[in-house]
CSV table of C-alpha atoms in Angstrom, one decimal:
chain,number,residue,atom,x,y,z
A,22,UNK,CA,-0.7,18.1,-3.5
A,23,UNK,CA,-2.0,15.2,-4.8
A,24,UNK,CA,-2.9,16.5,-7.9
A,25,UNK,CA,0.9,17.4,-8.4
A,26,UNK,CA,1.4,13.6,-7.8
A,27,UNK,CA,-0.8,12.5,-10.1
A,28,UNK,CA,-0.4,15.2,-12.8
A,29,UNK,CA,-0.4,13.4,-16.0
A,30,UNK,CA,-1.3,9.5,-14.8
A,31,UNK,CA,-4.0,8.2,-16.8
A,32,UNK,CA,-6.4,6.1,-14.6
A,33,UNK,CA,-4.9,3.0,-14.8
A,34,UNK,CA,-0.9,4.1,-13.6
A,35,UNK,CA,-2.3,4.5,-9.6
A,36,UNK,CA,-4.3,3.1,-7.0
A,37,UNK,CA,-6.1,4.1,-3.7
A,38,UNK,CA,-6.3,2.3,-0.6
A,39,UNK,CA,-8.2,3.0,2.2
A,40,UNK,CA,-7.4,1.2,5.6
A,41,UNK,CA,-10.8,0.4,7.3
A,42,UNK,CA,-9.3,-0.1,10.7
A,43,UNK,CA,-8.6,3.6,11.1
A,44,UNK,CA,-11.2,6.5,11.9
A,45,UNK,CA,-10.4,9.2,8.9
A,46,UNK,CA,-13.0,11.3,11.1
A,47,UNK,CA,-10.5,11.2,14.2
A,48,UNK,CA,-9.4,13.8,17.0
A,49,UNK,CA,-6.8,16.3,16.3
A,50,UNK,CA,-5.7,14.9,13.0
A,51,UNK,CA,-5.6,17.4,10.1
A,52,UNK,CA,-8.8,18.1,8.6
A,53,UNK,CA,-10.7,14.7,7.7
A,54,UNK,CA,-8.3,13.1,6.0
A,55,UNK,CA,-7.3,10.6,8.6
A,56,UNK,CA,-3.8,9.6,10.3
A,57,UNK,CA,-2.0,8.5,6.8
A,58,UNK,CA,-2.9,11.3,5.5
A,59,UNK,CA,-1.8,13.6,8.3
A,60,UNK,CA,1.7,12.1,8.2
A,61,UNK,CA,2.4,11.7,4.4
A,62,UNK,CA,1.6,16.2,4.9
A,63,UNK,CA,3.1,17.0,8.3
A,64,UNK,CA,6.1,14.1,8.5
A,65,UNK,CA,7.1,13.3,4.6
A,66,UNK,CA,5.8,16.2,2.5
A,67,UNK,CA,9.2,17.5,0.9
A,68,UNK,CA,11.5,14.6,2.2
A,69,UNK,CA,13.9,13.9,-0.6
A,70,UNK,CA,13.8,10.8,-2.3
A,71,UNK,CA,15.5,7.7,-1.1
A,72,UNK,CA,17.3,6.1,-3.6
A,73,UNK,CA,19.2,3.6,-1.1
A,74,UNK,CA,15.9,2.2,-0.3
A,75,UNK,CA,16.4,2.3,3.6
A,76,UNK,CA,13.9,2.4,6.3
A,77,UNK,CA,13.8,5.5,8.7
A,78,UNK,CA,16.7,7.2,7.0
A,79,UNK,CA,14.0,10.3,7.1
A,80,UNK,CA,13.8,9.5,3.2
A,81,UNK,CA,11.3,8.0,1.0
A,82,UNK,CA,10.8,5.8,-1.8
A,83,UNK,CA,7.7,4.5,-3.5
A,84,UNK,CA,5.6,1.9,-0.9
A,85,UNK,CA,7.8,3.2,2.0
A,86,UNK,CA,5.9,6.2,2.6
A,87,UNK,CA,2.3,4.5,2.8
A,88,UNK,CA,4.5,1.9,5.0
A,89,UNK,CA,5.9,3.9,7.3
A,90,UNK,CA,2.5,6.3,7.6
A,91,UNK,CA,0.5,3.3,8.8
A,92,UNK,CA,3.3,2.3,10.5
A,93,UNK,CA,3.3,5.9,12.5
A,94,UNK,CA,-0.4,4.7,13.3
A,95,UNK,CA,0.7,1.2,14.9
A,96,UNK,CA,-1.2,-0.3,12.1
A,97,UNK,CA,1.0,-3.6,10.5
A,98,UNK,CA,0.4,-3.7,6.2
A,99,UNK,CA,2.3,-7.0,6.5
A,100,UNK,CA,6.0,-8.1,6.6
A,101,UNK,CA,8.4,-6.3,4.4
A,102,UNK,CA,9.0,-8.0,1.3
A,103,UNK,CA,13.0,-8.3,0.1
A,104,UNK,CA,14.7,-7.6,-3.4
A,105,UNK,CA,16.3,-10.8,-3.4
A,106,UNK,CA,12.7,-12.4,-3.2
A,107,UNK,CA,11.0,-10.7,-5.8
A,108,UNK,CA,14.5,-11.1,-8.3
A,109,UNK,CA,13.7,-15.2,-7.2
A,110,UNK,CA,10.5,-15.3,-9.1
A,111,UNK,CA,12.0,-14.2,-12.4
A,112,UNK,CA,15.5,-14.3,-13.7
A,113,UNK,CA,14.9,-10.7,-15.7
A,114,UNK,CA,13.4,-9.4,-12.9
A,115,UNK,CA,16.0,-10.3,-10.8
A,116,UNK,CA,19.1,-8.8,-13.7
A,117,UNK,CA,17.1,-5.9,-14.1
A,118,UNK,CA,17.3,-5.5,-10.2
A,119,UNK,CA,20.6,-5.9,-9.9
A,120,UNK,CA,21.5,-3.9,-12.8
A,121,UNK,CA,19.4,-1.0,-10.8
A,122,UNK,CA,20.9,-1.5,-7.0
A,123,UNK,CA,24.9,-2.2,-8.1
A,124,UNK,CA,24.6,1.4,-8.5
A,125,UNK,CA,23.8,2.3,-5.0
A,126,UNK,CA,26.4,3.3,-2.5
A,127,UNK,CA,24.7,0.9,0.3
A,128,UNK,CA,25.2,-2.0,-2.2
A,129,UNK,CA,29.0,-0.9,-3.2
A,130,UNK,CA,29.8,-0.9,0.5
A,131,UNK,CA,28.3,-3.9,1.2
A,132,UNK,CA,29.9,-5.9,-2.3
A,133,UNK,CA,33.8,-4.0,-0.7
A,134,UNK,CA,33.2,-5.9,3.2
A,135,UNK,CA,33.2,-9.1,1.3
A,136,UNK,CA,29.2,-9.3,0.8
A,137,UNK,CA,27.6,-10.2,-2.4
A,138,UNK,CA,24.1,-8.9,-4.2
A,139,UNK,CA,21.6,-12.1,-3.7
């Protein structure tokens, strides 16, 4: 499946990780591919998308799925980085943002109960 994924990419368009504090070689997790693994085939494989961008909505978007597999593993990749802090570091980043998420339905309800995008 991941050829599928990365049908097309030239070399330079992904990456791949390997977390060194989990045993890829461990009990009663499919095959040898390790615990990530596992979950991004048994757990996410075939979720939709998720376009709102919400954790544990049993949807997933770019970094949440190698998030919430290492997660599923009690292993912590770091705290979750916001919108409104990567927008700070660059006015066009932070249009182009909001351009992207006033389109969301989570944003419009948030921008109706008196909330604003920041």
């Amino acid at each position: 499946m991941i050829d599928q994924f990365l049908a097309g990419l030239s070399d330079d368009e992904y990456a791949v990780y390997r977390t060194p504090s989990l045993d890829p070689n461990s009990a009663k997790k499919q095959m040898e591919q390790g615990p990530i693994a596992s979950y991004a085939l048994r757990i996410a494989y075939g979720a939709p998308f998720d376009t709102s961008m919400l954790l544990d909505n049993e949807r997933y978007y770019n970094a949440e799925l190698p998030y919430a597999a290492a997660r599923s593993e009690g292993v912590d990749l770091g705290p979750l980085v916001y919108l409104r802090e990567i927008g700070a570091r660059s006015a066009a980043l932070k249009a182009s943002i909001l351009r992207t998420m006033r389109e969301h339905g989570v944003c419009q309800a948030y921008a109706q109960n008196g909330g604003e995008h920041d």
